[in-house]
Amino acid sequence: MNGLKIDENVIRYIIGNPINTDAVILDTNKIKTDRSYSLKYLDIDEDGNLNYYMSDNDIIYGLGENVRGLNKRGWIYESFCTDEYSHTPNKRSLYGAHNFFVVHGKENFGIFIDSPSKVIFDIGYTDHNKIKITCENQNYGLYIIEGNSLNDIVKEFRMLIGESYIPPKWALGYGQSRWGYGTETEAREVIRKFKENDIPLEMLYLDIDYMERFKDFTVDRTAFPSFEGLVDDCMDEGVKVIPIIDAGIKVEEGYPIYEEGVEGGYFCTDKDGDPFVTAVWPGKVHLPDFLNSRARKWFGEKYKILTDKGIEGFWNDMNEPALFYSDKGLESAFKRAEEIKKENIDVYSYFELKDNFNKLANSIDDYKSIYHNVDGELINHYDVHNLYGLNMTKATYEGLENIDENKRFLLFSRASSVGMHRYGGMWTGDSFSWWEHIELTMKMLPALNMCGFMFIGSDTGGFAGDTTSDLLIRWNQLSLFTPLYRNHTSRWSRSQEPYAFDEGTTKIIKNIIRFRYSLIPYLYSELMKCIKNNDLYFKPLTFEYEDEFSKEVEDQLILGNSLMIAPMYKQNSKGRYIYLPEKMLLCKLNHEGKLLFEVCNEGSKFFHCLLEETIFFVRKNRILPLVESENKVKDLSLKELNLIAFVDKKAEYTLYDDDGITKECKKNKFNLVKVVIEKISNKYELKIEKAENTALKKINVVIYDLEGRKETILREL
Amino acid sequence: MNGLKIDENVIRYIIGNPINTDAVILDTNKIKTDRSYSLKYLDIDEDGNLNYYMSDNDIIYGLGENVRGLNKRGWIYESFCTDEYSHTPNKRSLYGAHNFFVVHGKENFGIFIDSPSKVIFDIGYTDHNKIKITCENQNYGLYIIEGNSLNDIVKEFRMLIGESYIPPKWALGYGQSRWGYGTETEAREVIRKFKENDIPLEMLYLDIDYMERFKDFTVDRTAFPSFEGLVDDCMDEGVKVIPIIDAGIKVEEGYPIYEEGVEGGYFCTDKDGDPFVTAVWPGKVHLPDFLNSRARKWFGEKYKILTDKGIEGFWNDMNEPALFYSDKGLESAFKRAEEIKKENIDVYSYFELKDNFNKLANSIDDYKSIYHNVDGELINHYDVHNLYGLNMTKATYEGLENIDENKRFLLFSRASSVGMHRYGGMWTGDSFSWWEHIELTMKMLPALNMCGFMFIGSDTGGFAGDTTSDLLIRWNQLSLFTPLYRNHTSRWSRSQEPYAFDEGTTKIIKNIIRFRYSLIPYLYSELMKCIKNNDLYFKPLTFEYEDEFSKEVEDQLILGNSLMIAPMYKQNSKGRYIYLPEKMLLCKLNHEGKLLFEVCNEGSKFFHCLLEETIFFVRKNRILPLVESENKVKDLSLKELNLIAFVDKKAEYTLYDDDGITKECKKNKFNLVKVVIEKISNKYELKIEKAENTALKKINVVIYDLEGRKETILREL
């Protein structure tokens, strides 16, 4: 197998005749055709599997949204977008297909499998020290990516796949959601309760409840008689209403979207060319053929129905695509049940009976019966399964771009594959209200960043099952740091709004959310710089620290330039062990919402952290900018900055900001403030460089040195 | 509500007119009737719930086999024996009903709810600082138990409920199991492989595969043509065959057990007095009425069919009882499916369809349709549900006692409630091959001990799902310490015998199992002393150490008199944080199976522990006895003892031993060796007191002092 260098550190190998997945968008004119390269690092066996032999200490990072650790060793993962609601460690696929990972050890490099079909990553599952990659479809691109560091390797990959989706700045505010805000009255009650409790609320998400019998781009006028009034009233309160859009279109005469779709030939078909019938929330549906550019255009335009009502953001769901059943599947399940009924049911027919209807969902047979029309070419869905969610969100993105090309809309999706990161963010799907899922979320975050997914977050408090007040608090203490900060739960779960428990809980969560708003300028600055520079917002410690022990750490993350986080994820614990690879400044948000500081030595230690306390760290020679908290992102003022600095010799921080709502930022028009704090002959000097149009008028700096001595500098500009 | 003191530290309150559950067996003649006591610690609300108000730092230990932490705060548990195969944190019931817990905090006391029906323990789930106990059936006994320490409280409770089941000593050997050893050939192959790899094997467990169409007390002669030959050949190899027995009896004309049961009226009935039909592995079955003493006697006698073939142990399964479906339930499920078929299926009917057959299993309606005949009185099963497993195992125990009253048989059960601990051990049921389930197992162990379940263990490697070699190794490193040490998995899982992976894995697990045999004299000694003295074999740290930090520790346990264990339960980790409340002696079993020692200071530290290493600790002023490892328990010789001692001033250890096979131990005839090591004027003195008939001829002592200085004493007797 021979490859070509397509960039200084990237060799691309083409196996078979792959279709274009929209993942890699690097200008191929740049391909360096000096010579061809034989397969590096890997060997390929007679069955076409790619093999790599790990040494005992090799770490494998990546594979995006998946179960298990930061280090993916010791399990087998399948890239095959799956509506998998229970993220237990025996699962192999979740909603995304994220075929990039890096090997960190005796050799350091990245691998990306550019395939729209199922890829199996056996990372030491069959053989403890062997990686085996199996591409079901032997037409794919293989990228071997090198670099001087883990960061460089990832950066190189990110350059291949293009700039990530940029959310509006307000999307970093706090959002409340629930499958089950079933009426306008309930929705208004949520708004009222947030106001009554003086808890910041930026977005109210609506799940499928708002639609008329789950039909996209409709409103249930019984439950939401004045949907437009709700949107307007929310707008008056500074709250955006963010509705869900599902992939399937209800089969119903008279429903315009259905009729247009049939007429325009915009739906996926069966092998005979008839629209394929499957079923999701509305009952029987057709699936828009998002791989078809005409269908994408058509579907994208539909969003205007809702933007015309004042909607500025959407979440795309069920786009793996999730299938509840097909007519064919259902029929044969009923038939089999009939047969079993006549038998004396024994153990195996009992299991079959139980699974008979369960197995209807997301059946491979159904996926293999669906066809796409890609520019006239009929392609079986199974072969391009992982592109469906990507192309739905691409349709939305392009549709919204047509509605207002300079406006940033909020957009995120459940299903995804590499490439979709350019069109929207994503959330980690239907987590459970389990402590383990705080931990799991934490582990997904850097792996998602590696694939370009920057606007990400989880269902704070857990989606399925019943949360508890302590779990909700601890989960908020993690979500506080994720770009997407949303509390969402299921129709079948107990309420979990910040005010759903006792007063004490409300107060604690309110403190966390209020602190989030103080932190948004930093989080937004880091998010935007990471998008611009193809950097990671969340990183394992090893990406920044080269000591041996950092390799062991699975439950702490570097957040942007300045912070390290170490979330609490054990019930009833009053603290946890944290490893500091260097001296750091502990920041503790206490029960009064006040931030306390303490210089901590490097090494491992048990840090106390009661339920009402949130802790995180400022790294050595780094600066954290904070602002006065407000109830809305738009009200956050950058006139006055509070800098928390932990400085030995010299620290600098560049604060990025922009208008937050237009795409001007793409043209590199943004406001910067650069702050440098340097210790010169035992005295701190503060230098400030600011761009012309910056609002900044005042800077309050609190500097801690390595011995914990505190100094303050106030500077008016 | 008024109660009576039934012992110095125990007040019993009787609510309504409870039936006798067989849990508390303390001689009621001892009841101190000096005066009546009002309800202590708790209040009772108008709905009859018992409430306790916790302070922030109160810890709740207990509730036996259940999900979540050592500290049970923050969840709601239901005592209702359930065949729940997936032990995720959202579950409320597993197989056992263990209604005892202790409050440790501003007040210290124990509560036992003596009820055969569903009891709901809301431990800070609804209200973070409130315990609410709801007894569905308002006829129960409430015991409030006090004591000077946590150990005393538990001891007091254990005195109420009577002495725990005593296994044969050989039952502490290593056992191999699998649902899916489907033929005699496969079973023999397992024996051969263990021999070939020179791995100790004491027991070969047979799951339902050995029976003829899953009929109790039959043998499938096609798959196991010479079952008796297999048992004999195993015996020659020193391996005991341990078959499973299920609760349900197949409905089949000509099957003697079925016919006898019908004729004798030994089966549970429906409301009209006809044998109740439900279905489990064999298809349709009747349930023996274990609550009926005649039926118990009849069923117990059946075990003779297998003991006559040389069988010396059993595991009782499916005795919650698990119900797959009933005729009535199945009929209505089929009917509902038919109706749904005719509808345009929408979201809710889709969920219903999926659940329609799933919900057949263990349905409350079915439980409510079953009746027991308790000495002529017809009792609805639902009201006494939690007694079924107990009484099945009581039937077995008494049956085996009739077969040989002085012989100890191996016996353990899946379902249980307090009282069953006197008749058999138990295992923790169908765990998954998840790292989380090593941790969960660890947390169940002391809680089970508190309820008298001493002979306990888990399915090493995990039952459901696919294990990995590293998970299997780490799980063995925990099971090494549990009295019941069995590797068991499901028919649908990949193989997980110690030799099922690469050579390196085999070697590591072999080292662990071989070390187990060195440790058995200690483990057996501790198990027996704990049974005799109503002590805990596994304890949370707080039961021994009073410092604040021990309260935080959820993943370390005290094992008997001398050891502290801190199992590894995170994938890819090369060590873990461990807290030492005092100086301890680290023991590390290395990759060569050699034991290395290091004195460690008190406090928290990260301890390195590679996959091939097993670590544990000898406590200060304690002694660990070891012997030369052998392939069988019977070959372990107590002629020569190797003592590992960590001594500041004085340490003593009493080694219990007996014949291991008879019930003579119940009459207090056992062999003791007491060793005292004392530092007198900077020199260690060794004193040995031994009972007359002790085999002991030689003692090799290795003593470490607090500074790590090592001294050895060899003593021939």
mmCIF file with all atom_site columns, C-alpha atoms in Angstrom, chain A residues 56-57 68 71-75 88-90 92 125-126 128 179 214 250 280-284 324-325 330 334 337-338 340-341 344-348 350-351 353-354 357-358 361 432-436 439 466-470 491-492 494 502 549 552 569-575 577-579 604 606 608 611, chain B residues 56-57 68 71-75 88-90 92 125-126 128 179 214 250 280-284 324-325 330 334 337-338 340-341 344-348 350-351 353-354 357-358 361 432-436 439 466-470 491-492 494 502 549 552 569-575 577-579 604 606 608 611:
data_model
loop_
_atom_site.group_PDB
_atom_site.id
_atom_site.type_symbol
_atom_site.label_atom_id
_atom_site.label_alt_id
_atom_site.label_comp_id
_atom_site.label_asym_id
_atom_site.label_entity_id
_atom_site.label_seq_id
_atom_site.pdbx_PDB_ins_code
_atom_site.Cartn_x
_atom_site.Cartn_y
_atom_site.Cartn_z
_atom_site.occupancy
_atom_site.B_iso_or_equiv
_atom_site.pdbx_formal_charge
_atom_site.auth_seq_id
_atom_site.auth_comp_id
_atom_site.auth_asym_id
_atom_site.auth_atom_id
_atom_site.pdbx_PDB_model_num
ATOM 1   C CA . ASP A 1 56  ? 2.716   -1.883  27.568 1.00 0.00 ? 56  ASP A CA 1
ATOM 2   C CA . ASN A 1 57  ? 2.797   1.822   28.270 1.00 0.00 ? 57  ASN A CA 1
ATOM 3   C CA . ARG A 1 68  ? -14.791 3.884   28.785 1.00 0.00 ? 68  ARG A CA 1
ATOM 4   C CA . ASN A 1 71  ? -7.222  5.967   27.332 1.00 0.00 ? 71  ASN A CA 1
ATOM 5   C CA . LYS A 1 72  ? -9.264  3.770   25.000 1.00 0.00 ? 72  LYS A CA 1
ATOM 6   C CA . ARG A 1 73  ? -7.205  0.621   25.533 1.00 0.00 ? 73  ARG A CA 1
ATOM 7   C CA . GLY A 1 74  ? -8.948  -2.556  26.504 1.00 0.00 ? 74  GLY A CA 1
ATOM 8   C CA . TRP A 1 75  ? -12.171 -2.434  24.541 1.00 0.00 ? 75  TRP A CA 1
ATOM 9   C CA . THR A 1 88  ? -22.932 1.222   29.754 1.00 0.00 ? 88  THR A CA 1
ATOM 10  C CA . PRO A 1 89  ? -19.349 0.011   29.329 1.00 0.00 ? 89  PRO A CA 1
ATOM 11  C CA . ASN A 1 90  ? -20.348 -3.029  27.283 1.00 0.00 ? 90  ASN A CA 1
ATOM 12  C CA . ARG A 1 92  ? -19.456 -0.445  21.330 1.00 0.00 ? 92  ARG A CA 1
ATOM 13  C CA . TYR A 1 125 ? -9.675  -6.194  23.292 1.00 0.00 ? 125 TYR A CA 1
ATOM 14  C CA . THR A 1 126 ? -8.827  -9.398  21.467 1.00 0.00 ? 126 THR A CA 1
ATOM 15  C CA . HIS A 1 128 ? -4.050  -6.944  24.955 1.00 0.00 ? 128 HIS A CA 1
ATOM 16  C CA . TRP A 1 179 ? -38.625 16.186  27.204 1.00 0.00 ? 179 TRP A CA 1
ATOM 17  C CA . PHE A 1 214 ? -44.209 15.100  16.157 1.00 0.00 ? 214 PHE A CA 1
ATOM 18  C CA . LYS A 1 250 ? -44.423 11.939  9.139  1.00 0.00 ? 250 LYS A CA 1
ATOM 19  C CA . VAL A 1 280 ? -40.053 7.109   14.683 1.00 0.00 ? 280 VAL A CA 1
ATOM 20  C CA . TRP A 1 281 ? -41.936 9.399   17.096 1.00 0.00 ? 281 TRP A CA 1
ATOM 21  C CA . PRO A 1 282 ? -44.755 10.348  14.681 1.00 0.00 ? 282 PRO A CA 1
ATOM 22  C CA . GLY A 1 283 ? -45.392 6.745   13.676 1.00 0.00 ? 283 GLY A CA 1
ATOM 23  C CA . LYS A 1 284 ? -44.650 6.103   10.025 1.00 0.00 ? 284 LYS A CA 1
ATOM 24  C CA . PHE A 1 324 ? -38.090 2.378   15.672 1.00 0.00 ? 324 PHE A CA 1
ATOM 25  C CA . TYR A 1 325 ? -39.246 -0.158  13.129 1.00 0.00 ? 325 TYR A CA 1
ATOM 26  C CA . LEU A 1 330 ? -42.882 -5.133  12.238 1.00 0.00 ? 330 LEU A CA 1
ATOM 27  C CA . PHE A 1 334 ? -45.780 -10.020 14.550 1.00 0.00 ? 334 PHE A CA 1
ATOM 28  C CA . ALA A 1 337 ? -44.756 -13.793 17.722 1.00 0.00 ? 337 ALA A CA 1
ATOM 29  C CA . GLU A 1 338 ? -47.737 -15.644 16.286 1.00 0.00 ? 338 GLU A CA 1
ATOM 30  C CA . ILE A 1 340 ? -44.023 -18.626 19.036 1.00 0.00 ? 340 ILE A CA 1
ATOM 31  C CA . LYS A 1 341 ? -47.475 -18.342 20.571 1.00 0.00 ? 341 LYS A CA 1
ATOM 32  C CA . ASN A 1 344 ? -44.522 -24.574 24.212 1.00 0.00 ? 344 ASN A CA 1
ATOM 33  C CA . ILE A 1 345 ? -42.223 -21.685 24.880 1.00 0.00 ? 345 ILE A CA 1
ATOM 34  C CA . ASP A 1 346 ? -38.856 -22.729 26.248 1.00 0.00 ? 346 ASP A CA 1
ATOM 35  C CA . VAL A 1 347 ? -35.857 -20.711 27.312 1.00 0.00 ? 347 VAL A CA 1
ATOM 36  C CA . TYR A 1 348 ? -34.662 -19.816 23.844 1.00 0.00 ? 348 TYR A CA 1
ATOM 37  C CA . TYR A 1 350 ? -38.712 -16.900 25.391 1.00 0.00 ? 350 TYR A CA 1
ATOM 38  C CA . PHE A 1 351 ? -35.587 -14.831 24.778 1.00 0.00 ? 351 PHE A CA 1
ATOM 39  C CA . LEU A 1 353 ? -40.016 -13.407 22.053 1.00 0.00 ? 353 LEU A CA 1
ATOM 40  C CA . LYS A 1 354 ? -38.619 -10.755 24.362 1.00 0.00 ? 354 LYS A CA 1
ATOM 41  C CA . PHE A 1 357 ? -39.889 -6.377  19.165 1.00 0.00 ? 357 PHE A CA 1
ATOM 42  C CA . ASN A 1 358 ? -36.816 -4.902  20.858 1.00 0.00 ? 358 ASN A CA 1
ATOM 43  C CA . ALA A 1 361 ? -35.172 -0.729  16.351 1.00 0.00 ? 361 ALA A CA 1
ATOM 44  C CA . PHE A 1 432 ? -28.326 8.402   32.631 1.00 0.00 ? 432 PHE A CA 1
ATOM 45  C CA . SER A 1 433 ? -28.582 10.144  35.971 1.00 0.00 ? 433 SER A CA 1
ATOM 46  C CA . TRP A 1 434 ? -25.634 8.100   37.174 1.00 0.00 ? 434 TRP A CA 1
ATOM 47  C CA . TRP A 1 435 ? -22.494 9.379   38.868 1.00 0.00 ? 435 TRP A CA 1
ATOM 48  C CA . GLU A 1 436 ? -20.572 7.281   36.365 1.00 0.00 ? 436 GLU A CA 1
ATOM 49  C CA . GLU A 1 439 ? -17.081 10.743  34.732 1.00 0.00 ? 439 GLU A CA 1
ATOM 50  C CA . ASP A 1 466 ? -34.079 9.897   38.285 1.00 0.00 ? 466 ASP A CA 1
ATOM 51  C CA . THR A 1 467 ? -31.471 12.336  39.432 1.00 0.00 ? 467 THR A CA 1
ATOM 52  C CA . THR A 1 468 ? -30.776 13.294  43.023 1.00 0.00 ? 468 THR A CA 1
ATOM 53  C CA . SER A 1 469 ? -30.002 16.750  44.320 1.00 0.00 ? 469 SER A CA 1
ATOM 54  C CA . ASP A 1 470 ? -26.357 15.927  44.995 1.00 0.00 ? 470 ASP A CA 1
ATOM 55  C CA . ARG A 1 491 ? -40.319 12.678  30.147 1.00 0.00 ? 491 ARG A CA 1
ATOM 56  C CA . TRP A 1 492 ? -40.140 9.685   32.478 1.00 0.00 ? 492 TRP A CA 1
ATOM 57  C CA . ARG A 1 494 ? -38.354 13.324  38.043 1.00 0.00 ? 494 ARG A CA 1
ATOM 58  C CA . ASP A 1 502 ? -34.764 22.060  48.373 1.00 0.00 ? 502 ASP A CA 1
ATOM 59  C CA . PHE A 1 549 ? 2.387   10.447  36.376 1.00 0.00 ? 549 PHE A CA 1
ATOM 60  C CA . GLU A 1 552 ? -2.080  7.937   34.760 1.00 0.00 ? 552 GLU A CA 1
ATOM 61  C CA . TYR A 1 569 ? -18.054 12.459  40.465 1.00 0.00 ? 569 TYR A CA 1
ATOM 62  C CA . LYS A 1 570 ? -18.490 10.179  43.461 1.00 0.00 ? 570 LYS A CA 1
ATOM 63  C CA . GLN A 1 571 ? -21.641 10.202  45.536 1.00 0.00 ? 571 GLN A CA 1
ATOM 64  C CA . ASN A 1 572 ? -21.282 11.272  49.166 1.00 0.00 ? 572 ASN A CA 1
ATOM 65  C CA . SER A 1 573 ? -17.651 12.219  48.726 1.00 0.00 ? 573 SER A CA 1
ATOM 66  C CA . LYS A 1 574 ? -16.396 15.312  50.436 1.00 0.00 ? 574 LYS A CA 1
ATOM 67  C CA . GLY A 1 575 ? -13.348 15.670  48.272 1.00 0.00 ? 575 GLY A CA 1
ATOM 68  C CA . TYR A 1 577 ? -7.540  13.030  45.016 1.00 0.00 ? 577 TYR A CA 1
ATOM 69  C CA . ILE A 1 578 ? -6.082  15.449  42.519 1.00 0.00 ? 578 ILE A CA 1
ATOM 70  C CA . TYR A 1 579 ? -2.683  15.424  40.921 1.00 0.00 ? 579 TYR A CA 1
ATOM 71  C CA . SER A 1 604 ? -1.014  14.275  44.592 1.00 0.00 ? 604 SER A CA 1
ATOM 72  C CA . PHE A 1 606 ? -6.776  14.768  48.657 1.00 0.00 ? 606 PHE A CA 1
ATOM 73  C CA . HIS A 1 608 ? -11.677 18.696  50.284 1.00 0.00 ? 608 HIS A CA 1
ATOM 74  C CA . LEU A 1 611 ? -21.228 19.509  47.893 1.00 0.00 ? 611 LEU A CA 1
ATOM 75  C CA . ASP B 1 56  ? -24.846 16.307  56.910 1.00 0.00 ? 56  ASP B CA 1
ATOM 76  C CA . ASN B 1 57  ? -22.090 13.968  58.020 1.00 0.00 ? 57  ASN B CA 1
ATOM 77  C CA . ARG B 1 68  ? -24.288 2.285   44.889 1.00 0.00 ? 68  ARG B CA 1
ATOM 78  C CA . ASN B 1 71  ? -22.540 4.751   52.275 1.00 0.00 ? 71  ASN B CA 1
ATOM 79  C CA . LYS B 1 72  ? -26.084 4.212   51.032 1.00 0.00 ? 72  LYS B CA 1
ATOM 80  C CA . ARG B 1 73  ? -27.094 7.885   51.180 1.00 0.00 ? 73  ARG B CA 1
ATOM 81  C CA . GLY B 1 74  ? -28.603 9.473   48.134 1.00 0.00 ? 74  GLY B CA 1
ATOM 82  C CA . TRP B 1 75  ? -30.757 6.734   46.677 1.00 0.00 ? 75  TRP B CA 1
ATOM 83  C CA . THR B 1 88  ? -26.885 -0.253  37.060 1.00 0.00 ? 88  THR B CA 1
ATOM 84  C CA . PRO B 1 89  ? -27.146 2.567   39.591 1.00 0.00 ? 89  PRO B CA 1
ATOM 85  C CA . ASN B 1 90  ? -30.764 3.358   38.710 1.00 0.00 ? 90  ASN B CA 1
ATOM 86  C CA . ARG B 1 92  ? -33.647 -0.199  43.392 1.00 0.00 ? 92  ARG B CA 1
ATOM 87  C CA . TYR B 1 125 ? -33.399 10.421  47.820 1.00 0.00 ? 125 TYR B CA 1
ATOM 88  C CA . THR B 1 126 ? -36.528 12.524  48.183 1.00 0.00 ? 126 THR B CA 1
ATOM 89  C CA . HIS B 1 128 ? -31.328 14.912  51.068 1.00 0.00 ? 128 HIS B CA 1
ATOM 90  C CA . TRP B 1 179 ? -23.386 -21.169 31.811 1.00 0.00 ? 179 TRP B CA 1
ATOM 91  C CA . PHE B 1 214 ? -33.813 -27.861 32.620 1.00 0.00 ? 214 PHE B CA 1
ATOM 92  C CA . LYS B 1 250 ? -41.195 -28.383 34.784 1.00 0.00 ? 250 LYS B CA 1
ATOM 93  C CA . VAL B 1 280 ? -38.790 -20.245 33.549 1.00 0.00 ? 280 VAL B CA 1
ATOM 94  C CA . TRP B 1 281 ? -35.976 -22.096 31.748 1.00 0.00 ? 281 TRP B CA 1
ATOM 95  C CA . PRO B 1 282 ? -37.890 -25.347 31.134 1.00 0.00 ? 282 PRO B CA 1
ATOM 96  C CA . GLY B 1 283 ? -40.933 -23.523 29.778 1.00 0.00 ? 283 GLY B CA 1
ATOM 97  C CA . LYS B 1 284 ? -44.006 -24.023 31.965 1.00 0.00 ? 284 LYS B CA 1
ATOM 98  C CA . PHE B 1 324 ? -40.403 -15.343 32.798 1.00 0.00 ? 324 PHE B CA 1
ATOM 99  C CA . TYR B 1 325 ? -44.127 -15.176 32.218 1.00 0.00 ? 325 TYR B CA 1
ATOM 100 C CA . LEU B 1 330 ? -48.565 -14.114 27.960 1.00 0.00 ? 330 LEU B CA 1
ATOM 101 C CA . PHE B 1 334 ? -50.298 -11.457 22.693 1.00 0.00 ? 334 PHE B CA 1
ATOM 102 C CA . ALA B 1 337 ? -49.837 -6.978  20.467 1.00 0.00 ? 337 ALA B CA 1
ATOM 103 C CA . GLU B 1 338 ? -52.712 -7.954  18.187 1.00 0.00 ? 338 GLU B CA 1
ATOM 104 C CA . ILE B 1 340 ? -51.508 -2.587  18.543 1.00 0.00 ? 340 ILE B CA 1
ATOM 105 C CA . LYS B 1 341 ? -50.919 -4.255  15.214 1.00 0.00 ? 341 LYS B CA 1
ATOM 106 C CA . ASN B 1 344 ? -51.131 3.310   13.312 1.00 0.00 ? 344 ASN B CA 1
ATOM 107 C CA . ILE B 1 345 ? -48.389 2.853   15.833 1.00 0.00 ? 345 ILE B CA 1
ATOM 108 C CA . ASP B 1 346 ? -47.221 6.104   17.393 1.00 0.00 ? 346 ASP B CA 1
ATOM 109 C CA . VAL B 1 347 ? -44.556 6.822   19.945 1.00 0.00 ? 347 VAL B CA 1
ATOM 110 C CA . TYR B 1 348 ? -46.456 5.591   22.953 1.00 0.00 ? 348 TYR B CA 1
ATOM 111 C CA . TYR B 1 350 ? -44.391 1.708   20.104 1.00 0.00 ? 350 TYR B CA 1
ATOM 112 C CA . PHE B 1 351 ? -42.979 1.830   23.630 1.00 0.00 ? 351 PHE B CA 1
ATOM 113 C CA . LEU B 1 353 ? -45.228 -2.819  22.108 1.00 0.00 ? 353 LEU B CA 1
ATOM 114 C CA . LYS B 1 354 ? -41.564 -3.028  23.040 1.00 0.00 ? 354 LYS B CA 1
ATOM 115 C CA . PHE B 1 357 ? -43.264 -8.832  26.336 1.00 0.00 ? 357 PHE B CA 1
ATOM 116 C CA . ASN B 1 358 ? -40.405 -7.435  28.416 1.00 0.00 ? 358 ASN B CA 1
ATOM 117 C CA . ALA B 1 361 ? -41.093 -11.151 33.549 1.00 0.00 ? 361 ALA B CA 1
ATOM 118 C CA . PHE B 1 432 ? -21.556 -7.476  34.132 1.00 0.00 ? 432 PHE B CA 1
ATOM 119 C CA . SER B 1 433 ? -17.984 -7.597  32.900 1.00 0.00 ? 433 SER B CA 1
ATOM 120 C CA . TRP B 1 434 ? -17.619 -3.949  33.838 1.00 0.00 ? 434 TRP B CA 1
ATOM 121 C CA . TRP B 1 435 ? -14.874 -2.357  35.885 1.00 0.00 ? 435 TRP B CA 1
ATOM 122 C CA . GLU B 1 436 ? -17.653 -0.668  37.851 1.00 0.00 ? 436 GLU B CA 1
ATOM 123 C CA . GLU B 1 439 ? -16.108 -1.699  42.686 1.00 0.00 ? 439 GLU B CA 1
ATOM 124 C CA . ASP B 1 466 ? -17.529 -9.808  27.383 1.00 0.00 ? 466 ASP B CA 1
ATOM 125 C CA . THR B 1 467 ? -14.635 -9.564  29.748 1.00 0.00 ? 467 THR B CA 1
ATOM 126 C CA . THR B 1 468 ? -11.128 -8.478  28.842 1.00 0.00 ? 468 THR B CA 1
ATOM 127 C CA . SER B 1 469 ? -7.911  -9.995  30.091 1.00 0.00 ? 469 SER B CA 1
ATOM 128 C CA . ASP B 1 470 ? -7.087  -6.998  32.257 1.00 0.00 ? 470 ASP B CA 1
ATOM 129 C CA . ARG B 1 491 ? -23.533 -18.542 27.687 1.00 0.00 ? 491 ARG B CA 1
ATOM 130 C CA . TRP B 1 492 ? -23.465 -15.422 25.516 1.00 0.00 ? 492 TRP B CA 1
ATOM 131 C CA . ARG B 1 494 ? -16.607 -14.866 25.493 1.00 0.00 ? 494 ARG B CA 1
ATOM 132 C CA . ASP B 1 502 ? -2.635  -15.068 26.336 1.00 0.00 ? 502 ASP B CA 1
ATOM 133 C CA . PHE B 1 549 ? -10.790 10.646  56.861 1.00 0.00 ? 549 PHE B CA 1
ATOM 134 C CA . GLU B 1 552 ? -14.491 9.188   53.244 1.00 0.00 ? 552 GLU B CA 1
ATOM 135 C CA . TYR B 1 569 ? -10.861 -1.328  39.690 1.00 0.00 ? 569 TYR B CA 1
ATOM 136 C CA . LYS B 1 570 ? -9.969  1.161   36.967 1.00 0.00 ? 570 LYS B CA 1
ATOM 137 C CA . GLN B 1 571 ? -9.031  0.064   33.481 1.00 0.00 ? 571 GLN B CA 1
ATOM 138 C CA . ASN B 1 572 ? -5.502  0.890   32.335 1.00 0.00 ? 572 ASN B CA 1
ATOM 139 C CA . SER B 1 573 ? -4.489  2.194   35.729 1.00 0.00 ? 573 SER B CA 1
ATOM 140 C CA . LYS B 1 574 ? -1.065  1.381   37.017 1.00 0.00 ? 574 LYS B CA 1
ATOM 141 C CA . GLY B 1 575 ? -1.882  2.114   40.610 1.00 0.00 ? 575 GLY B CA 1
ATOM 142 C CA . TYR B 1 577 ? -4.712  6.197   45.782 1.00 0.00 ? 577 TYR B CA 1
ATOM 143 C CA . ILE B 1 578 ? -4.890  4.404   49.082 1.00 0.00 ? 578 ILE B CA 1
ATOM 144 C CA . TYR B 1 579 ? -5.405  5.821   52.532 1.00 0.00 ? 579 TYR B CA 1
ATOM 145 C CA . SER B 1 604 ? -2.880  9.032   51.531 1.00 0.00 ? 604 SER B CA 1
ATOM 146 C CA . PHE B 1 606 ? -0.678  6.799   45.178 1.00 0.00 ? 606 PHE B CA 1
ATOM 147 C CA . HIS B 1 608 ? 1.844   1.706   42.036 1.00 0.00 ? 608 HIS B CA 1
ATOM 148 C CA . LEU B 1 611 ? -1.609  -5.419  36.140 1.00 0.00 ? 611 LEU B CA 1
#
